[in-house]
Amino acid sequence: MKTYYTLLFNRTFKLSLLLLLIQQFIIASSTYWIAISAERIATQQPYFLYLSLFIVSLIIVYIPSVISISLLEKAKIIALNSYHTQFRTLFYGLSNINADKNQKKIMMPYLSSESFLVIDESYRFIYDWIAVILNVLFNIITLAFLLEANIIYAYFIGLLLVLGFILKFNTNVAEKSRQAQQDRTELQHHLSQIWDNCTLGNQYNDHLYQQDLLKKQQSLLFSAVKSKQFNNIVSSVGMLIMMLPVIMLILFLFYQYRTSPAMLAVLIATLPRQVIMLQYCYSIISYITQWSALKAKLNGLLQALIPPPTNSDIYQRILWDKFNVSTSANLNIEMINLEYLKNNLPKQGRITIQAPNGAGKSSYLIWLKTQLAEQAYYLPTYHHLQFSQTNTTHCSTGEVLKYNLNELQQHLDQKIKVIMLDEWNANLDAASTNEVDQLIEKLSQLFLIVEVRHHI
């Protein structure tokens, strides 16, 4: 099972951060070069070399920056692919959960959109946070070297104070973020239903859809705004706490060096950088509060990769006595026992199952697929399975089914022993049903066909 560290910190992202480190080192060096230039100008010493280095540092900083950002985008795609690969590894072949509509409702937003949104947000967050931390850290070291070592202590004390303050509200921040994410996935799922409710023009259904949509939008708006507002309040108060020791030290340094033109020049030259650093410190504090929120989203993303408990009652839903079974001419119906079919598969032929709604026809096919695993091919009534014939936009349901079955006949692996068809004729007219039926009959000469029929 992946953690958010192993999911996000791939080799490409680490290389991106290395270039970010170089970039921030160059930015910090520019503070040093301009401060030394100001000091030399104030003391009437040669300053051209240091001023030139300052200008050069402003130019070359874009080289690692551009490469780093490019690698960051690549890292996002790698992480997204890793997430979906992990899903395939854990869920491949779990046929028993395919028909679990509630499980599908929970997971599909994570797989289709939430994974991209959270991974993208996580990378931008971590990258920017590390950039700000490196900027502040390198510049504090530079200022300590140029001005006064005690400036390190001022920032350190400020950070300790604000960390203690933020930790008190950590749980509340995470809880509000989890609620916002839950409301967002609920809205995403509801939006996926807009096509039929809108395009069919059924006013009754569309009215109900719009009512539910409004409720989910309002719920998300409330939870998202509440989460952001709480984060900003905690961050703002934390910033005020951190500013106090730093501002007091800066004022003290101005007073201490009031009679030294060289040191005053350095102080004035570095003052804009110190103001920016205080702003960056606010960002660091804001990121600390947001991290709890983002971590909750990442945990939600990873929780979606945990397979649900095996649906052990699927077998119990099969009402064997309700099944009406018929076979093709080359299969003796007296020898067919559906319950133990997995232990004695005929090489070809056709087994047709009919039963009332709720008797467990689809449950039987799913149960059999689970038992046979790679030996069986299962084609549900409604699906989004990928086929080579993708240009079927203007094709009827019967035409698409014929394309699919012809493709299966040509390309199915030799280890496939049985093809299972779930109510394939549910939406076909008589002519299409007859055509597909003849095609299935041909397939039954090559494979065992187990089909659930809507009607005959």
Coordinates of C-alpha atoms in Angstrom, one line a residue:
M1 CA 0.0 0.0 0.0
K2 CA 1.4 3.4 -1.0
T3 CA 1.9 6.3 1.3
Y4 CA 1.6 9.8 0.1
Y5 CA 5.4 10.1 0.3
T6 CA 6.0 7.1 -2.0
L7 CA 3.2 8.3 -4.3
L8 CA 4.5 11.9 -4.7
F9 CA 8.3 11.7 -4.2
N10 CA 9.3 9.9 -7.4
R11 CA 12.8 10.4 -8.9
T12 CA 11.6 13.1 -11.3
F13 CA 10.2 15.2 -8.4
K14 CA 13.4 14.8 -6.4
L15 CA 15.4 16.1 -9.3
S16 CA 13.0 19.0 -9.6
L17 CA 13.6 19.8 -6.0
L18 CA 17.3 19.7 -6.4
L19 CA 17.1 22.3 -9.2
L20 CA 14.8 24.3 -6.9
L21 CA 17.5 24.2 -4.2
I22 CA 20.0 25.6 -6.7
Q23 CA 17.6 28.3 -7.8
Q24 CA 17.0 29.4 -4.2
F25 CA 20.7 29.4 -3.5
I26 CA 21.2 31.8 -6.4
I27 CA 18.4 34.0 -5.1
A28 CA 20.0 34.1 -1.7
S29 CA 23.4 35.0 -3.2
S30 CA 21.8 38.0 -4.9
T31 CA 21.0 39.3 -1.4
Y32 CA 24.7 38.9 -0.4
W33 CA 26.0 40.6 -3.6
I34 CA 23.7 43.6 -3.3
A35 CA 24.5 44.0 0.4
I36 CA 28.3 43.9 -0.2
S37 CA 27.9 46.4 -3.1
A38 CA 26.0 48.8 -0.8
E39 CA 28.6 48.5 1.9
R40 CA 31.5 49.2 -0.5
I41 CA 29.7 52.1 -2.0
A42 CA 29.1 53.6 1.5
T43 CA 32.9 53.1 2.4
Q44 CA 34.0 54.3 -1.1
Q45 CA 35.6 50.9 -2.1
P46 CA 35.5 49.2 -5.5
Y47 CA 32.1 47.6 -6.0
F48 CA 31.8 46.9 -9.7
L49 CA 32.6 43.1 -9.3
Y50 CA 29.9 42.6 -6.6
L51 CA 27.3 44.6 -8.5
S52 CA 28.0 42.5 -11.7
L53 CA 27.6 39.3 -9.7
F54 CA 24.3 40.6 -8.4
I55 CA 23.1 41.3 -12.0
V56 CA 24.3 37.9 -13.2
S57 CA 22.5 36.1 -10.3
L58 CA 19.2 37.8 -11.4
I59 CA 19.7 36.4 -14.9
I60 CA 20.9 32.9 -14.4
V61 CA 18.3 32.1 -11.7
Y62 CA 15.8 31.4 -14.5
I63 CA 17.8 28.5 -16.0
P64 CA 17.2 26.0 -13.1
S65 CA 13.8 27.5 -12.5
V66 CA 12.5 26.6 -16.0
I67 CA 14.0 23.1 -15.9
S68 CA 12.6 22.5 -12.4
I69 CA 9.1 23.5 -13.4
S70 CA 9.2 21.2 -16.5
L71 CA 10.3 18.3 -14.3
L72 CA 7.5 19.1 -11.8
E73 CA 4.8 18.7 -14.6
K74 CA 6.4 15.4 -15.6
A75 CA 6.4 14.2 -12.0
K76 CA 2.6 14.9 -11.7
I77 CA 1.9 12.6 -14.7
I78 CA 4.2 9.9 -13.3
A79 CA 2.4 10.0 -9.9
L80 CA -1.0 9.9 -11.5
N81 CA 0.0 6.9 -13.5
S82 CA 1.4 5.3 -10.4
Y83 CA -1.9 5.8 -8.6
H84 CA -3.9 4.2 -11.3
T85 CA -1.4 1.4 -11.6
Q86 CA -1.8 0.7 -7.9
F87 CA -5.5 0.6 -8.3
R88 CA -5.2 -2.0 -11.1
T89 CA -2.8 -4.1 -9.1
L90 CA -5.2 -4.2 -6.1
F91 CA -8.5 -4.4 -7.8
Y92 CA -7.9 -6.3 -11.0
G93 CA -10.1 -9.4 -11.2
L94 CA -12.3 -8.4 -8.2
S95 CA -15.4 -9.2 -10.2
N96 CA -17.5 -9.4 -7.0
I97 CA -17.4 -5.6 -6.5
N98 CA -18.2 -4.7 -10.1
A99 CA -21.9 -4.8 -9.4
D100 CA -21.6 -2.9 -6.1
K101 CA -23.1 0.4 -7.1
N102 CA -22.4 2.1 -3.8
Q103 CA -18.7 1.1 -3.9
K104 CA -18.5 2.4 -7.5
K105 CA -20.2 5.6 -6.5
I106 CA -17.6 6.2 -3.8
M107 CA -14.5 5.3 -5.9
M108 CA -15.1 6.6 -9.4
P109 CA -14.7 10.3 -8.5
Y110 CA -11.3 9.5 -7.0
L111 CA -10.2 7.5 -10.1
S112 CA -11.6 9.9 -12.8
S113 CA -11.0 13.4 -11.4
E114 CA -10.2 13.6 -7.7
S115 CA -6.9 11.8 -8.1
F116 CA -5.7 14.4 -10.7
L117 CA -7.0 17.3 -8.7
V118 CA -5.4 16.2 -5.4
I119 CA -2.1 15.1 -7.0
D120 CA -1.9 18.4 -8.9
E121 CA -2.7 20.4 -5.7
S122 CA -0.2 18.4 -3.7
Y123 CA 2.7 19.0 -6.1
R124 CA 2.0 22.7 -6.3
F125 CA 1.7 22.9 -2.5
I126 CA 4.8 20.9 -1.7
Y127 CA 6.9 22.6 -4.4
D128 CA 5.9 26.1 -3.4
W129 CA 6.2 25.3 0.3
I130 CA 9.8 24.0 -0.1
A131 CA 10.6 27.0 -2.3
V132 CA 9.5 29.4 0.4
I133 CA 11.3 27.5 3.2
L134 CA 14.5 27.4 1.2
N135 CA 14.2 31.1 0.4
V136 CA 13.7 32.1 4.0
L137 CA 16.4 29.7 5.3
F138 CA 19.1 30.7 2.9
N139 CA 18.3 34.4 3.3
I140 CA 18.3 34.2 7.1
I141 CA 21.8 32.6 6.9
T142 CA 22.9 35.3 4.5
L143 CA 21.5 38.1 6.8
A144 CA 23.1 36.5 9.9
F145 CA 26.5 36.5 8.1
L146 CA 26.0 40.1 6.9
L147 CA 24.3 41.6 10.0
E148 CA 23.9 39.8 13.2
A149 CA 23.8 36.1 14.1
N150 CA 21.0 36.7 16.6
I151 CA 18.6 37.2 13.6
I152 CA 18.6 33.4 13.4
Y153 CA 17.3 33.1 16.9
A154 CA 14.5 35.7 16.3
Y155 CA 13.1 33.7 13.4
F156 CA 13.6 30.5 15.2
I157 CA 11.7 31.7 18.3
G158 CA 8.9 33.1 16.1
L159 CA 8.5 29.8 14.3
L160 CA 8.4 27.9 17.6
L161 CA 5.7 30.2 18.9
V162 CA 3.6 29.9 15.8
L163 CA 4.0 26.1 15.6
G164 CA 2.7 25.7 19.1
F165 CA -0.3 27.9 18.2
I166 CA -1.1 26.0 15.0
L167 CA -0.8 22.6 16.5
K168 CA -3.7 23.4 18.8
F169 CA -6.0 23.7 15.8
N170 CA -4.5 20.9 13.7
T171 CA -7.4 18.5 14.2
N172 CA -10.0 21.1 13.4
V173 CA -8.3 22.0 10.2
A174 CA -8.1 18.4 9.0
E175 CA -11.7 17.7 9.9
K176 CA -13.0 20.7 7.9
S177 CA -10.9 19.7 4.9
R178 CA -12.2 16.1 5.0
Q179 CA -15.7 17.4 5.0
A180 CA -15.0 19.7 2.0
Q181 CA -13.4 16.8 0.1
Q182 CA -16.4 14.5 0.8
D183 CA -18.8 17.2 -0.4
R184 CA -16.7 17.7 -3.5
T185 CA -16.7 14.0 -4.5
E186 CA -20.4 13.9 -3.9
L187 CA -20.9 16.8 -6.3
Q188 CA -18.6 15.2 -8.9
H189 CA -20.6 12.1 -8.8
H190 CA -23.9 14.0 -9.2
L191 CA -22.4 16.0 -12.1
S192 CA -21.6 12.8 -13.9
Q193 CA -25.4 12.2 -14.2
I194 CA -26.1 15.5 -16.0
W195 CA -26.1 14.0 -19.5
D196 CA -29.3 12.0 -19.4
N197 CA -31.2 14.4 -17.1
C198 CA -30.5 17.3 -19.4
T199 CA -30.4 16.0 -23.0
L200 CA -33.5 13.8 -22.7
G201 CA -35.6 16.9 -21.8
N202 CA -37.7 15.1 -19.2
Q203 CA -38.8 18.1 -17.1
Y204 CA -39.7 16.0 -14.1
N205 CA -36.2 14.3 -13.9
D206 CA -34.4 17.4 -14.7
H207 CA -36.2 19.3 -12.0
L208 CA -35.2 16.7 -9.4
Y209 CA -31.7 16.7 -10.7
Q210 CA -31.4 20.5 -10.4
Q211 CA -32.8 20.4 -6.9
D212 CA -30.3 17.8 -5.7
L213 CA -27.5 19.6 -7.6
L214 CA -28.3 22.9 -5.8
K215 CA -28.2 21.1 -2.4
K216 CA -24.8 19.6 -3.1
Q217 CA -23.4 22.8 -4.5
Q218 CA -24.5 24.7 -1.4
S219 CA -23.1 22.0 0.9
L220 CA -19.7 22.2 -0.9
L221 CA -19.8 26.0 -0.8
F222 CA -20.4 26.0 2.9
S223 CA -17.8 23.4 3.8
A224 CA -15.1 24.8 1.4
V225 CA -15.5 28.4 2.5
K226 CA -15.6 27.3 6.2
S227 CA -12.4 25.4 5.7
K228 CA -10.6 28.2 3.9
Q229 CA -11.8 30.9 6.4
F230 CA -10.6 28.8 9.4
N231 CA -7.2 28.2 7.7
N232 CA -6.8 31.9 7.0
I233 CA -7.7 33.0 10.5
V234 CA -5.2 30.6 12.1
S235 CA -2.5 31.6 9.6
S236 CA -3.1 35.4 10.2
V237 CA -3.0 35.1 14.0
G238 CA 0.1 32.9 13.7
M239 CA 1.8 35.5 11.5
L240 CA 1.3 38.2 14.0
I241 CA 2.8 36.0 16.7
M242 CA 5.9 35.3 14.5
M243 CA 6.5 38.9 13.4
L244 CA 7.0 40.2 17.0
P245 CA 10.5 38.9 17.7
V246 CA 11.8 39.6 14.2
I247 CA 10.5 43.2 14.0
M248 CA 11.9 43.9 17.5
L249 CA 15.4 42.7 16.4
I250 CA 15.3 44.7 13.2
L251 CA 14.5 47.9 15.1
F252 CA 17.2 47.1 17.6
L253 CA 19.8 46.7 14.8
F254 CA 18.8 50.0 13.3
Y255 CA 19.4 51.6 16.7
Q256 CA 22.6 49.7 17.3
Y257 CA 24.2 50.7 14.0
R258 CA 22.8 54.2 13.8
T259 CA 26.4 55.7 13.8
S260 CA 27.8 53.2 11.3
P261 CA 27.1 54.3 7.7
A262 CA 28.4 51.0 6.3
M263 CA 26.2 48.8 8.4
L264 CA 23.2 51.1 7.9
A265 CA 23.8 50.8 4.1
V266 CA 23.7 47.0 4.5
L267 CA 20.6 47.2 6.6
I268 CA 18.8 49.4 4.1
A269 CA 19.9 47.3 1.2
T270 CA 18.6 44.1 2.8
L271 CA 15.4 45.7 4.3
P272 CA 13.3 44.9 1.2
R273 CA 14.5 41.3 1.4
Q274 CA 13.6 41.1 5.1
V275 CA 10.1 42.5 4.3
I276 CA 9.7 39.8 1.6
M277 CA 10.9 37.2 4.1
L278 CA 8.3 38.2 6.6
Q279 CA 5.7 37.8 3.8
Y280 CA 7.2 34.4 3.0
C281 CA 7.0 33.5 6.7
Y282 CA 3.3 34.1 6.5
S283 CA 3.2 31.7 3.6
I284 CA 5.1 29.1 5.6
I285 CA 2.6 29.5 8.4
S286 CA -0.3 29.3 6.0
Y287 CA 1.2 26.2 4.4
I288 CA 1.5 24.6 7.8
T289 CA -2.2 25.0 8.4
Q290 CA -3.0 23.9 4.9
W291 CA -0.9 20.8 5.2
S292 CA -3.3 19.2 7.6
A293 CA -6.1 19.9 5.1
L294 CA -4.1 18.5 2.2
K295 CA -2.9 15.5 4.1
A296 CA -6.6 14.7 4.8
K297 CA -7.3 14.8 1.1
L298 CA -4.3 12.6 0.3
N299 CA -5.4 10.1 2.9
G300 CA -8.8 10.1 1.3
L301 CA -7.2 9.4 -2.0
L302 CA -5.2 6.5 -0.6
Q303 CA -8.2 5.1 1.3
A304 CA -9.9 4.7 -2.0
L305 CA -7.1 2.2 -2.9
I306 CA -8.1 -0.2 -0.1
P307 CA -10.2 -3.0 -1.5
P308 CA -13.5 -3.5 0.3
P309 CA -14.1 -6.7 2.2
T310 CA -14.9 -9.7 0.0
N311 CA -18.6 -9.7 -0.7
S312 CA -19.2 -13.2 0.8
D313 CA -23.0 -13.0 0.5
I314 CA -23.0 -12.8 -3.3
Y315 CA -23.4 -16.6 -3.3
Q316 CA -26.3 -16.4 -0.9
R317 CA -28.1 -14.1 -3.3
I318 CA -28.3 -16.8 -5.9
L319 CA -31.8 -18.5 -5.8
W320 CA -31.0 -21.7 -7.6
D321 CA -34.5 -23.1 -7.5
K322 CA -35.7 -20.1 -9.5
F323 CA -33.3 -20.7 -12.4
N324 CA -34.7 -22.1 -15.7
V325 CA -31.7 -23.6 -17.6
S326 CA -31.6 -24.7 -21.3
T327 CA -28.7 -25.8 -23.4
S328 CA -27.7 -26.2 -27.0
A329 CA -28.0 -29.4 -28.9
N330 CA -24.5 -30.6 -28.2
L331 CA -24.8 -30.2 -24.4
N332 CA -26.8 -32.6 -22.3
I333 CA -28.9 -30.5 -19.9
E334 CA -29.0 -33.4 -17.4
M335 CA -25.2 -33.2 -17.0
I336 CA -25.2 -29.4 -16.4
N337 CA -24.9 -28.4 -12.8
L338 CA -24.5 -24.6 -12.6
E339 CA -23.2 -24.7 -9.1
Y340 CA -20.3 -26.9 -10.0
L341 CA -19.8 -25.8 -13.6
K342 CA -16.5 -24.3 -12.6
N343 CA -15.1 -27.9 -12.0
N344 CA -16.3 -29.4 -15.2
L345 CA -16.3 -26.9 -18.1
P346 CA -17.5 -28.2 -21.5
K347 CA -15.2 -27.1 -24.3
Q348 CA -18.0 -25.5 -26.3
G349 CA -21.8 -25.2 -26.3
R350 CA -24.4 -22.8 -25.0
I351 CA -26.0 -22.6 -21.6
T352 CA -29.0 -20.2 -21.3
I353 CA -30.3 -19.1 -17.9
Q354 CA -33.7 -17.4 -17.3
A355 CA -35.1 -16.4 -13.9
P356 CA -37.3 -13.7 -12.4
N357 CA -35.8 -10.4 -11.4
G358 CA -34.0 -10.6 -8.1
A359 CA -33.2 -14.3 -8.5
G360 CA -29.5 -13.6 -8.7
K361 CA -28.8 -14.2 -12.4
S362 CA -26.1 -11.5 -12.6
S363 CA -24.8 -12.5 -9.2
Y364 CA -24.3 -16.0 -10.5
L365 CA -22.2 -14.8 -13.5
I366 CA -20.1 -12.6 -11.2
W367 CA -19.6 -15.5 -8.8
L368 CA -18.6 -17.8 -11.7
K369 CA -16.2 -15.2 -13.0
T370 CA -14.6 -14.9 -9.6
Q371 CA -14.2 -18.7 -9.5
L372 CA -12.8 -19.0 -13.0
A373 CA -10.7 -15.8 -13.0
E374 CA -8.7 -15.6 -16.3
Q375 CA -10.5 -18.6 -17.8
A376 CA -13.7 -16.6 -18.2
Y377 CA -14.7 -13.5 -20.1
Y378 CA -17.6 -11.6 -18.7
L379 CA -19.6 -9.0 -20.7
P380 CA -22.1 -7.1 -18.6
T381 CA -25.3 -5.6 -19.8
Y382 CA -24.0 -2.0 -19.4
H383 CA -20.3 -1.4 -19.5
H384 CA -17.4 0.9 -20.5
L385 CA -15.1 -1.9 -21.6
Q386 CA -12.4 -0.8 -24.1
F387 CA -12.6 -2.4 -27.6
S388 CA -10.5 -1.7 -30.7
Q389 CA -13.7 -0.7 -32.5
T390 CA -14.1 2.7 -30.9
N391 CA -15.9 4.7 -33.6
T392 CA -19.4 3.5 -32.6
T393 CA -21.0 6.8 -31.8
H394 CA -23.7 6.4 -34.4
C395 CA -24.1 2.7 -34.1
S396 CA -27.1 1.0 -32.5
T397 CA -26.8 -1.1 -29.4
G398 CA -27.1 -4.3 -31.5
E399 CA -24.4 -3.1 -34.0
V400 CA -22.0 -2.3 -31.1
L401 CA -22.7 -5.8 -29.6
K402 CA -21.9 -7.5 -32.9
Y403 CA -18.7 -5.5 -33.3
N404 CA -17.7 -6.5 -29.7
L405 CA -18.5 -10.2 -30.2
N406 CA -16.7 -10.4 -33.5
E407 CA -13.6 -8.8 -32.0
L408 CA -13.7 -11.2 -29.1
Q409 CA -13.9 -14.2 -31.5
Q410 CA -10.7 -12.9 -33.2
H411 CA -8.6 -11.8 -30.3
L412 CA -9.6 -13.7 -27.1
D413 CA -6.7 -15.5 -25.4
Q414 CA -6.5 -19.2 -25.7
K415 CA -6.8 -19.6 -22.0
I416 CA -10.4 -18.3 -22.1
K417 CA -12.7 -21.3 -21.8
V418 CA -16.1 -19.6 -21.3
I419 CA -17.8 -16.4 -22.4
M420 CA -20.5 -15.1 -20.1
L421 CA -23.1 -12.7 -21.5
D422 CA -25.4 -10.8 -19.1
E423 CA -28.9 -10.0 -20.6
W424 CA -27.3 -9.1 -23.9
N425 CA -30.8 -8.9 -25.6
A426 CA -32.3 -6.5 -23.0
N427 CA -32.5 -3.5 -25.4
L428 CA -32.5 -5.2 -28.8
D429 CA -35.4 -5.4 -31.3
A430 CA -36.4 -8.8 -32.8
A431 CA -34.2 -8.4 -35.9
S432 CA -31.1 -7.4 -34.0
T433 CA -31.7 -10.2 -31.4
N434 CA -31.9 -12.8 -34.2
E435 CA -28.6 -11.5 -35.8
V436 CA -26.7 -11.5 -32.5
D437 CA -28.2 -14.8 -31.5
Q438 CA -26.7 -16.4 -34.7
L439 CA -23.3 -14.8 -34.0
I440 CA -23.4 -16.2 -30.4
E441 CA -24.3 -19.6 -31.9
K442 CA -21.2 -19.5 -34.0
L443 CA -19.1 -18.5 -31.0
S444 CA -20.5 -21.5 -29.1
Q445 CA -18.6 -23.7 -31.5
L446 CA -15.4 -22.3 -30.2
F447 CA -16.2 -21.4 -26.5
L448 CA -18.6 -22.4 -23.9
I449 CA -21.3 -19.6 -23.7
V450 CA -23.1 -19.0 -20.5
E451 CA -25.8 -16.4 -21.1
V452 CA -28.5 -14.8 -19.0
R453 CA -31.4 -13.9 -21.3
H454 CA -33.8 -11.1 -20.6
H455 CA -36.4 -13.0 -22.6
I456 CA -36.4 -15.5 -25.5

